[in-house]
XYZ file of C-alpha atoms in Angstrom:
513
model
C 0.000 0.000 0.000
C 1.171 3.238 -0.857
C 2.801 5.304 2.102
C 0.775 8.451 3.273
C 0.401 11.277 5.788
C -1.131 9.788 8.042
C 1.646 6.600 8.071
C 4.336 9.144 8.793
C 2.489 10.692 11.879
C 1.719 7.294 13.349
C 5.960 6.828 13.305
C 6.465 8.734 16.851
C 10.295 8.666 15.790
C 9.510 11.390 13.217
C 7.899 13.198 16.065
C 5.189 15.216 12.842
C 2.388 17.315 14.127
C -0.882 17.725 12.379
C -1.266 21.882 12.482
C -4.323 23.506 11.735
C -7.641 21.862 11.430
C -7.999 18.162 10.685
C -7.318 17.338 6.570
C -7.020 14.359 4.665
C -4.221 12.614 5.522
C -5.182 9.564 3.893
C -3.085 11.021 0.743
C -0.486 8.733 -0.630
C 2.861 10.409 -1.070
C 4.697 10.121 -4.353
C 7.768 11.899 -3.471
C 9.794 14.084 -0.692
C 10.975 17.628 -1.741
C 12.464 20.565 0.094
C 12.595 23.663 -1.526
C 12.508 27.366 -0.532
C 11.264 28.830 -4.121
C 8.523 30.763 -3.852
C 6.881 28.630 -6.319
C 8.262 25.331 -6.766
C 5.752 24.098 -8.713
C 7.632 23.866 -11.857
C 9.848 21.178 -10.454
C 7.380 18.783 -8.812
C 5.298 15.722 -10.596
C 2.090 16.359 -7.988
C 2.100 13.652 -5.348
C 4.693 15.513 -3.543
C 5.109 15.965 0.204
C 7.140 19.385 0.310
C 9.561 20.537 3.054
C 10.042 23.966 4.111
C 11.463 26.322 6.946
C 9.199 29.425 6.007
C 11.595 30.784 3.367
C 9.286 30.199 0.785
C 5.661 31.037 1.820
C 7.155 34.455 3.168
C 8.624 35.098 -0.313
C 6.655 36.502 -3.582
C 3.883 36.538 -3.284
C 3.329 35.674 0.323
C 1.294 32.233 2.101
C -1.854 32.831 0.597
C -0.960 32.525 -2.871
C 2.337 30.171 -2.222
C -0.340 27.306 -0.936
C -2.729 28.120 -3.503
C -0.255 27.397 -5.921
C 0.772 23.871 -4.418
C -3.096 22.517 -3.739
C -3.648 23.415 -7.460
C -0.566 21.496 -8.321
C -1.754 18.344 -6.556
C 0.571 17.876 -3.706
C -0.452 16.344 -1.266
C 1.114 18.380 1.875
C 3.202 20.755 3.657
C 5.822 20.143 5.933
C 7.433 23.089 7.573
C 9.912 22.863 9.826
C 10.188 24.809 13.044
C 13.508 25.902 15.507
C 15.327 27.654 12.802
C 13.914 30.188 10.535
C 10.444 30.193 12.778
C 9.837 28.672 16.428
C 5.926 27.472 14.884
C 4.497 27.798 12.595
C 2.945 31.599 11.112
C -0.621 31.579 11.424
C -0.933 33.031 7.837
C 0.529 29.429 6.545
C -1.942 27.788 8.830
C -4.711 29.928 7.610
C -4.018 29.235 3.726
C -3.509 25.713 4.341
C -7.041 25.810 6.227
C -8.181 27.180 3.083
C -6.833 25.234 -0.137
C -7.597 22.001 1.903
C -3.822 21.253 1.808
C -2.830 18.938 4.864
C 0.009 21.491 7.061
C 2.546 19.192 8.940
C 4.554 20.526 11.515
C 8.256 19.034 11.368
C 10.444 19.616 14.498
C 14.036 20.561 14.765
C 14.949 17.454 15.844
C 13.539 15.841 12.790
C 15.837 16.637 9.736
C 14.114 16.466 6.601
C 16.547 13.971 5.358
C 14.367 11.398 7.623
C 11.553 11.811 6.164
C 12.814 11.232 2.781
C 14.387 7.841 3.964
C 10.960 6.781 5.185
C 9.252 7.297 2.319
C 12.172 5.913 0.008
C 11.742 2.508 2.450
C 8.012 2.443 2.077
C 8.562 2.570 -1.829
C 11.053 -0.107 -1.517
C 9.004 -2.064 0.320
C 5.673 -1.392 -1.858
C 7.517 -2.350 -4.876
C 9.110 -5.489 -3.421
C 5.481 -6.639 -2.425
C 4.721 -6.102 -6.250
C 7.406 -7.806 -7.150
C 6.656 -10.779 -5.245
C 2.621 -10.565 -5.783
C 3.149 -10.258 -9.151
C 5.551 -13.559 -9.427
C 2.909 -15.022 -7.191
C 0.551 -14.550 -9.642
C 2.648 -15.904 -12.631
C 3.575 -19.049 -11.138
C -0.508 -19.814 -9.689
C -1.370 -18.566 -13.495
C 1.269 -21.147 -14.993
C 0.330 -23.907 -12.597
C -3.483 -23.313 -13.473
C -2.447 -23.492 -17.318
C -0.846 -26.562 -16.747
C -3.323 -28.362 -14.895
C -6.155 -30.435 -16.435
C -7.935 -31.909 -13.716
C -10.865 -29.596 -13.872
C -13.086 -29.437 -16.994
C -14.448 -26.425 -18.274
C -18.414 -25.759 -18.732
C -19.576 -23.287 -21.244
C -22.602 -20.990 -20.546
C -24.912 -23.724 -22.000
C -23.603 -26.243 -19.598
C -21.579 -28.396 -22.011
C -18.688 -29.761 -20.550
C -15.582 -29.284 -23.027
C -12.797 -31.931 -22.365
C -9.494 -30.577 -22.804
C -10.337 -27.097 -22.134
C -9.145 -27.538 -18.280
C -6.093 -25.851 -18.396
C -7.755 -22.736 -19.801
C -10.713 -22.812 -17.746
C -7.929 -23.318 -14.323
C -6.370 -20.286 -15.525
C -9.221 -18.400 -15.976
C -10.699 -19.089 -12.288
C -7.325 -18.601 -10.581
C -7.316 -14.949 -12.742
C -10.482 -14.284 -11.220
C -10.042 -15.540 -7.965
C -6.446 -13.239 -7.577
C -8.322 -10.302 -8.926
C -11.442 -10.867 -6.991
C -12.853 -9.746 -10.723
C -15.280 -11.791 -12.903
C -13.899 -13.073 -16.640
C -14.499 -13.400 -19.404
C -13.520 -15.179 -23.146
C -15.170 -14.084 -26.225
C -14.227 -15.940 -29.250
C -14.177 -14.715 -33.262
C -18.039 -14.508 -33.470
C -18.462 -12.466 -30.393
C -19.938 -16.062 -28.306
C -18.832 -16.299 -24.489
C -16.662 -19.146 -24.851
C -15.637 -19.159 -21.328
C -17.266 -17.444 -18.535
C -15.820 -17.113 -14.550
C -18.413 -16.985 -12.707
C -20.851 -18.420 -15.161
C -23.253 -15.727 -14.461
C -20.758 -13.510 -15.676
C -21.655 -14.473 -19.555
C -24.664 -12.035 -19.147
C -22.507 -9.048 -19.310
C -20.919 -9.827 -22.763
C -24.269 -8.239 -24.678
C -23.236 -4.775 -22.574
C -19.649 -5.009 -24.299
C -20.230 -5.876 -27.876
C -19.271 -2.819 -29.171
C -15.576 -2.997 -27.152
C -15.437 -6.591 -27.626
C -15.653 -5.889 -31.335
C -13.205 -3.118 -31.457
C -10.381 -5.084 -29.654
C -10.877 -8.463 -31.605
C -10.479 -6.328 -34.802
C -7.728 -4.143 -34.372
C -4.869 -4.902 -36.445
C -2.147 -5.044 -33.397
C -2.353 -5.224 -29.661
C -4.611 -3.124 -28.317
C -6.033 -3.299 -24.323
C -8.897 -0.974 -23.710
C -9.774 -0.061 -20.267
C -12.967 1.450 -19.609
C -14.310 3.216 -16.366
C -17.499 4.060 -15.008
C -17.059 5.294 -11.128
C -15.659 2.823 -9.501
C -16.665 -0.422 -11.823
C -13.433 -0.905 -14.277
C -13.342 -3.000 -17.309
C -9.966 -4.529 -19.073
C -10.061 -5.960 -22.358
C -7.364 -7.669 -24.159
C -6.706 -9.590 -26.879
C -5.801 -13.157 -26.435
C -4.776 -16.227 -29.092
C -6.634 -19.537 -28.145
C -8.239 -21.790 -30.760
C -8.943 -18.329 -33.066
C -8.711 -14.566 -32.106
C -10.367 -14.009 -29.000
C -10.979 -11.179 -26.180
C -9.895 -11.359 -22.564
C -12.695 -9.349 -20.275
C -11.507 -9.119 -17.446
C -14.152 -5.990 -14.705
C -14.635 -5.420 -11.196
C -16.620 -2.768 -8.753
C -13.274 -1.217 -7.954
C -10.263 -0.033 -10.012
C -7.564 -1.839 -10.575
C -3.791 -1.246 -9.880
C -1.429 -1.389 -11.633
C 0.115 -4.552 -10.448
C -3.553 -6.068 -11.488
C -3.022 -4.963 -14.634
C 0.189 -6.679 -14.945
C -1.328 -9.585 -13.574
C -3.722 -9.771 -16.714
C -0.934 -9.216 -18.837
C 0.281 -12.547 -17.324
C -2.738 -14.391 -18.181
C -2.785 -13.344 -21.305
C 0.608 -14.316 -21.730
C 0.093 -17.503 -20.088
C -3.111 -18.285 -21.851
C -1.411 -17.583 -25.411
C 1.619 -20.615 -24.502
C -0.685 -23.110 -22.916
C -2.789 -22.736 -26.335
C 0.373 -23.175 -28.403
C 1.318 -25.823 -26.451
C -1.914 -27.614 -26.824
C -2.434 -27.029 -30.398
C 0.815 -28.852 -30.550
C 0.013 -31.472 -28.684
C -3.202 -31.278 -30.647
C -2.047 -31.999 -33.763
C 0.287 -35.000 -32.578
C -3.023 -36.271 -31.368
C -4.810 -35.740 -34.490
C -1.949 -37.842 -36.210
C -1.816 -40.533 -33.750
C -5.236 -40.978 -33.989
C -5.426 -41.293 -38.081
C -2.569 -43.789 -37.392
C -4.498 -45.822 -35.503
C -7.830 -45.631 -37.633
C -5.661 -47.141 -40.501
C -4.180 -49.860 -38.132
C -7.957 -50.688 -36.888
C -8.931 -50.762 -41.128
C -6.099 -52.531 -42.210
C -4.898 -54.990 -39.561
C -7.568 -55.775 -36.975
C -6.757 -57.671 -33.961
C -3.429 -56.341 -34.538
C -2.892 -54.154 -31.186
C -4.697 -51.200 -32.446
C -7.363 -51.854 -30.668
C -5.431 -51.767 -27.472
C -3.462 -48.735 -28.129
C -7.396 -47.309 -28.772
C -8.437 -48.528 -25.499
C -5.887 -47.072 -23.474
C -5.634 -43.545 -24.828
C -9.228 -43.202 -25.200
C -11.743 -45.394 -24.969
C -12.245 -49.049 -26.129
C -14.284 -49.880 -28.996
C -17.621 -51.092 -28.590
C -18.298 -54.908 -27.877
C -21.325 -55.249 -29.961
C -21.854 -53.502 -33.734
C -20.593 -50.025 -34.350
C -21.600 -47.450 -36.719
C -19.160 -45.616 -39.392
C -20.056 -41.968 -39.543
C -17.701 -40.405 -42.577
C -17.956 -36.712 -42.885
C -17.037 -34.169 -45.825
C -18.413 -31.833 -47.692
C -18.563 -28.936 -50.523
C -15.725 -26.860 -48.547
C -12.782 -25.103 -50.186
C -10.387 -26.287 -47.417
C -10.180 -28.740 -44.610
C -13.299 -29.482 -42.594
C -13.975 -26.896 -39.814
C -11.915 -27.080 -36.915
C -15.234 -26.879 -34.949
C -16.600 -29.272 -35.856
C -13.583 -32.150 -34.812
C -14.162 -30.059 -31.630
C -17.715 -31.529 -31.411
C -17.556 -34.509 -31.980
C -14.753 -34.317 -29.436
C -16.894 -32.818 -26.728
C -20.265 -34.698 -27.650
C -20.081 -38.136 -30.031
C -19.709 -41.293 -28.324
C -16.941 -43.878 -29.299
C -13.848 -42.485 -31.872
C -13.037 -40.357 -34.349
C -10.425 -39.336 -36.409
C -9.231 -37.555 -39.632
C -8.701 -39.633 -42.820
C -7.715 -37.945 -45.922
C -9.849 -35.506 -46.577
C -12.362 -36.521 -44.314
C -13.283 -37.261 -40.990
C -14.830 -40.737 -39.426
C -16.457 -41.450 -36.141
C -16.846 -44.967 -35.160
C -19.966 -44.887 -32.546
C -21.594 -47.898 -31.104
C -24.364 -49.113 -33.590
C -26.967 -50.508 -31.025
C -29.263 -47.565 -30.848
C -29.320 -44.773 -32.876
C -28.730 -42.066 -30.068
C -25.132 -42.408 -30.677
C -25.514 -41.743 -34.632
C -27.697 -39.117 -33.683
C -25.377 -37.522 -31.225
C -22.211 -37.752 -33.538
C -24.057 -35.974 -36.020
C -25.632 -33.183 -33.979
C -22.552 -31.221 -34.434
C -22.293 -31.388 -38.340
C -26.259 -29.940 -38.588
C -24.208 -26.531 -37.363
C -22.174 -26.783 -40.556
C -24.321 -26.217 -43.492
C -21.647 -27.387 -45.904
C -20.566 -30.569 -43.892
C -22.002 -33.658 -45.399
C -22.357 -37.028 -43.876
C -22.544 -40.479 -44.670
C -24.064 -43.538 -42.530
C -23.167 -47.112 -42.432
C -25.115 -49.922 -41.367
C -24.214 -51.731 -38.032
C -21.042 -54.195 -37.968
C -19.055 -56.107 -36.238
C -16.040 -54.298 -34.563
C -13.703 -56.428 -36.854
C -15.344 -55.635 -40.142
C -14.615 -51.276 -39.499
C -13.371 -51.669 -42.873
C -16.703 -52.196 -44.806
C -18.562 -50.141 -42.523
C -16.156 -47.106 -43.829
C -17.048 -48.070 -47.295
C -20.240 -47.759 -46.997
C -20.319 -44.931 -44.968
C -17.808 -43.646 -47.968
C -20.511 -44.150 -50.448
C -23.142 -42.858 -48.493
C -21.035 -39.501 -48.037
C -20.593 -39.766 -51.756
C -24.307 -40.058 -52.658
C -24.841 -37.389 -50.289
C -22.591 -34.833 -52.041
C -24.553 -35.436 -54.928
C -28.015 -35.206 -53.951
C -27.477 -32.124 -51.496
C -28.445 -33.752 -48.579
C -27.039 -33.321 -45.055
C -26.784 -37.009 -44.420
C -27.309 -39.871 -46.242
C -27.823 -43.292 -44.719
C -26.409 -46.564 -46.805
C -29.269 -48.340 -46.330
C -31.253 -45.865 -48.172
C -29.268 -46.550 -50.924
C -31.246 -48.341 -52.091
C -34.345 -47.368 -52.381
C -33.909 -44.853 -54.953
C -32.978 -47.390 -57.741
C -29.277 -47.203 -59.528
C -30.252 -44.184 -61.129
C -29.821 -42.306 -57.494
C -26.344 -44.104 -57.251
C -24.966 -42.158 -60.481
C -24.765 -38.467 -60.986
C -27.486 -36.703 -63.114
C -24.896 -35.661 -65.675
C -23.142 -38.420 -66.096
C -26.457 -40.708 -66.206
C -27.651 -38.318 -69.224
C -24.242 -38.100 -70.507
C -24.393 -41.911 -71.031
C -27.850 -42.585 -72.441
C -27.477 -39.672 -74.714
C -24.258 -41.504 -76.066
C -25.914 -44.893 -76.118
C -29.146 -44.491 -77.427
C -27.320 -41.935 -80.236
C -27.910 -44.414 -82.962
C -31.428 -44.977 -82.419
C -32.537 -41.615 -81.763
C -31.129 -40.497 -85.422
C -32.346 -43.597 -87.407
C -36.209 -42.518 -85.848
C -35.881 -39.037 -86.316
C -34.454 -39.419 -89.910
C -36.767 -42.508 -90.850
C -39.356 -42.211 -88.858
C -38.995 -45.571 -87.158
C -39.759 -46.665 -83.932
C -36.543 -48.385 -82.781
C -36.135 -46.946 -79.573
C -39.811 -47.563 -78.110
C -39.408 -51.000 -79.686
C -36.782 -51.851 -77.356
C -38.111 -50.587 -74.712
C -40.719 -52.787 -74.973
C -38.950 -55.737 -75.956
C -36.761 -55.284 -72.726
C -39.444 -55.054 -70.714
C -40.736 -58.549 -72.148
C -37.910 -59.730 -71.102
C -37.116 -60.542 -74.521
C -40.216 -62.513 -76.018
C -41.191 -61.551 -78.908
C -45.047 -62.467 -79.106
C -46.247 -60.605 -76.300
C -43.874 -57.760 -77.152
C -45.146 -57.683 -80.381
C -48.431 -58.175 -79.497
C -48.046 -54.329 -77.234
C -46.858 -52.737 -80.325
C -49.019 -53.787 -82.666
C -46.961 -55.848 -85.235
C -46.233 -58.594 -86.380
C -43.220 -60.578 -84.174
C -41.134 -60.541 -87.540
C -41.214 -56.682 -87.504
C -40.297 -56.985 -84.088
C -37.033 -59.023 -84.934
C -36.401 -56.846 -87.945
C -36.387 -54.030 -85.675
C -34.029 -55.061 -82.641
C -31.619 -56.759 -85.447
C -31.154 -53.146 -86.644
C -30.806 -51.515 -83.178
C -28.177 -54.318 -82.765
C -26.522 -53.369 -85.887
C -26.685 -49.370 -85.171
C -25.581 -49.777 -81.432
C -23.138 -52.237 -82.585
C -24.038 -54.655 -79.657
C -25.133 -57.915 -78.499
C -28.676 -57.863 -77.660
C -28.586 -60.771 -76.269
C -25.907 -60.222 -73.267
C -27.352 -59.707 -70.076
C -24.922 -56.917 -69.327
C -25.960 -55.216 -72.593
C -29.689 -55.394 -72.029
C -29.197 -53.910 -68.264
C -27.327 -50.898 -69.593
C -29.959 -50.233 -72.216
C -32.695 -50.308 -69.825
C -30.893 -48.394 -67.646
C -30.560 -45.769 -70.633
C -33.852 -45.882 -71.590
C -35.580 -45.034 -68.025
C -33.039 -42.229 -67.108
C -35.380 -38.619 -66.674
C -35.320 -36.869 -69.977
């Protein structure tokens, strides 16, 4: 605490008498200064505690407008010595003290003035020592918070985020050594972290600050005050940009601000160190997706079970997520299914698959919860398998994501694959693309000769290839009928009678269009 008046005339060495009538002595002093100038004013900071034997106020001007000129200036008292130039002190000085409000101390002989700067030298000293040591207090509670993962974080919704511990520690130890409230707002303005939680509420008060600090090209801290209540904001590097908030019914010191500085500081590493040990995680756990695909039973499974969890006894569920997205899938999203799926996921190529236990659907429903945030995020469903058998599940989860992509549709399930025919399994172009360049041939010779080759074997195909009752729906004669299909044979320059042939024709032929 910083020294003041009242400090130095509790010390009964200093022997200092209060003159005059009682002032605020609850000023901190900044500085001691003698000086006999009849205005020194010009050569102190305000703050000061000045020293005098009576040279001074008696000069110029005289007492009146000597103290006048020192309470404008800030100081915060007078000390005048007595036993040399005066035996007390003039009751003109006491009278303009009484006046400007400035707090008169009588200093005796016996006192030289060179004491009283010693004292309040040592009571710097010591204030900035305890600064010193609050302050690396503070950094070493801040860096064992940051390092400490045994408490998880819950957002304002209530949803607790694993890994975010060390954040969240550092966060409540901030708040607790500041007896503030906290705050994290992330690149969309969202409370991602809030200390207490009822503190969230006061984020929609501070949108417009929040805003400018998260968009301002450099550092920038903004501290806002409103009578007592003081705000700091700060910006702070976690998963994206963010804000630090930190506000309290009382100002804060300078040594607080410091403190925040810390967190910030401390904050930024701890993310840097967990986005490293993020992405070795991210690898390890492709590594062992492609050990469970390729080589079951041979340890991955194991390796699975003791880093995360083990995988399900009964069938599991491939989820296989992608999408219409110019870069990687959003980082969000892996957070999700971190914080809410069920089972495992990792990052394969280009995509990203969860393996969920496949005995109800609330964990396929629950893995997928996050990507209904992402409009551009696509997913495909398997069916249920075995645990042993992950590597047919992901191919039809694969193809579901495919047929997805091409329909438009958030999620597609592989057992729906079905019931839209093979036409839905093909894209549209490329299903007109190749009937257009089949049927070619025929669709000439009937528009040129007005035949009828085309509905002809369409209608043959459909009989299965008997020609009576074939005939008999077109209304000729069965050798027309044969006549016919041995000149679509000829045009299309196939073999009517392969299978294979006849399913790509009638594929052709009942395409849209």
């Amino acid at each position: 605490m910083p020294l003041t008046l009242r400090d130095l005339c509790e010390d009964r060495g200093l022997g200092l008498r209060i003159a005059g009538p009682p002032a605020d002595l609850d000023r901190p002093i900044g500085w001691v200064h003698a000086s006999e100038l009849d205005d020194p004013t010009p050569y102190l900071d305000g703050g000061e505690l000045l020293l005098t034997v009576g040279l001074g106020p008696h000069a110029g001007t005289g007492p009146r407008d000597y103290v006048a000129r020192l309470a404008a200036h800030g100081l915060s008292g007078l000390g005048f010595g007595t036993g040399l130039g005066y035996d007390e002190i003039p009751a003109a000085v006491v009278d303009a003290c009484a006046r400007a409000g400035l707090p008169l101390l009588e200093v005796p002989e016996r006192t030289p003035f060179l004491a009283l700067t010693k004292a309040v030298a040592a009571a710097h000293a010591a204030d900035r020592y305890a600064e010193v040591v609050r302050t690396d207090e503070a950094r070493r509670a801040l860096t064992a918070a940051a390092l400490s993962t045994g408490v998880s974080a819950a957002g304002p919704a209530g949803v607790t985020r694993r890994g975010a511990g060390g954040t969240a520690n550092v966060l409540a130890a901030l708040a607790e050594r500041l007896d503030a409230w906290v705050l994290v707002c992330d690149g969309d303005g969202r409370v991602r972290h809030a200390v207490p939680r009822s503190a969230a509420r006061r984020a929609s008060g501070l949108g417009e600050e929040i805003a400018k600090v998260r968009d301002h090209a450099g550092r920038s801290c903004v501290s806002m005050s409103d009578g007592a209540r003081q705000v700091v904001l700060q910006p702070v590097r976690l998963l994206g940009p963010a804000v630090l908030v930190v506000g309290r019914n009382r100002p804060f010191t300078p040594v607080d601000q410091r403190i925040v500085e810390i967190a910030v500081s401390v904050l930024t590493l701890s993310h840097t160190r967990s986005a490293a040990v993020g992405r070795a995680e991210r690898r390890l756990r492709t590594a062992v997706l492609r050990a469970l695909l390729t080589l079951p039973g041979g340890g991955a499974e194991q390796v699975l079970a003791d880093t995360w969890d083990p995988l399900p006894e009964g069938p599991v569920v491939v989820v296989a997520f992608g999408g219409r997205l110019s870069g990687p899938l959003p980082p969000a999203l892996l957070d999700a299914l971190d914080r809410a799926a069920p089972g495992f996921h990792a990052e394969l190529d280009d995509r990203v698959v969860a393996v969920v236990p496949g005995e109800t659907d609330d964990a396929v429903a629950a893995a997928l919860a996050p990507a209904a945030r992402h409009p551009d995020v696509r997913a495909g469903v398997s069916d249920p398998a075995p645990p042993g058998e992950l590597d047919r599940a992901l191919r039809e989860a694969t193809r579901a994501l495919d047929a997805a992509d091409r329909r438009d549709r958030p999620v597609v399930r592989f057992a729906d694959l079905a019931a839209g025919g093979l036409a839905d399994l093909v894209p549209p172009a490329d299903a007109a693309a190749f009937a257009a360049s089949v049927l070619a041939p025929l669709l000439r010779h009937d528009a040129e000769r007005r035949g009828d080759l085309v509905g002809s074997l369409r209608e043959w195909l459909a009989h299965h290839g008997q020609w009576d009752p074939a005939a008999a729906r077109l209304g000729v004669h069965r050798h027309t009928l044969r006549a016919r299909m041995a000149k679509a044979a000829a045009l299309l320059e196939r073999d009517l009678d392969s299978p294979g042939v006849r399913a790509e024709l009638w594929f052709a032929l009942h395409l849209p269009g």
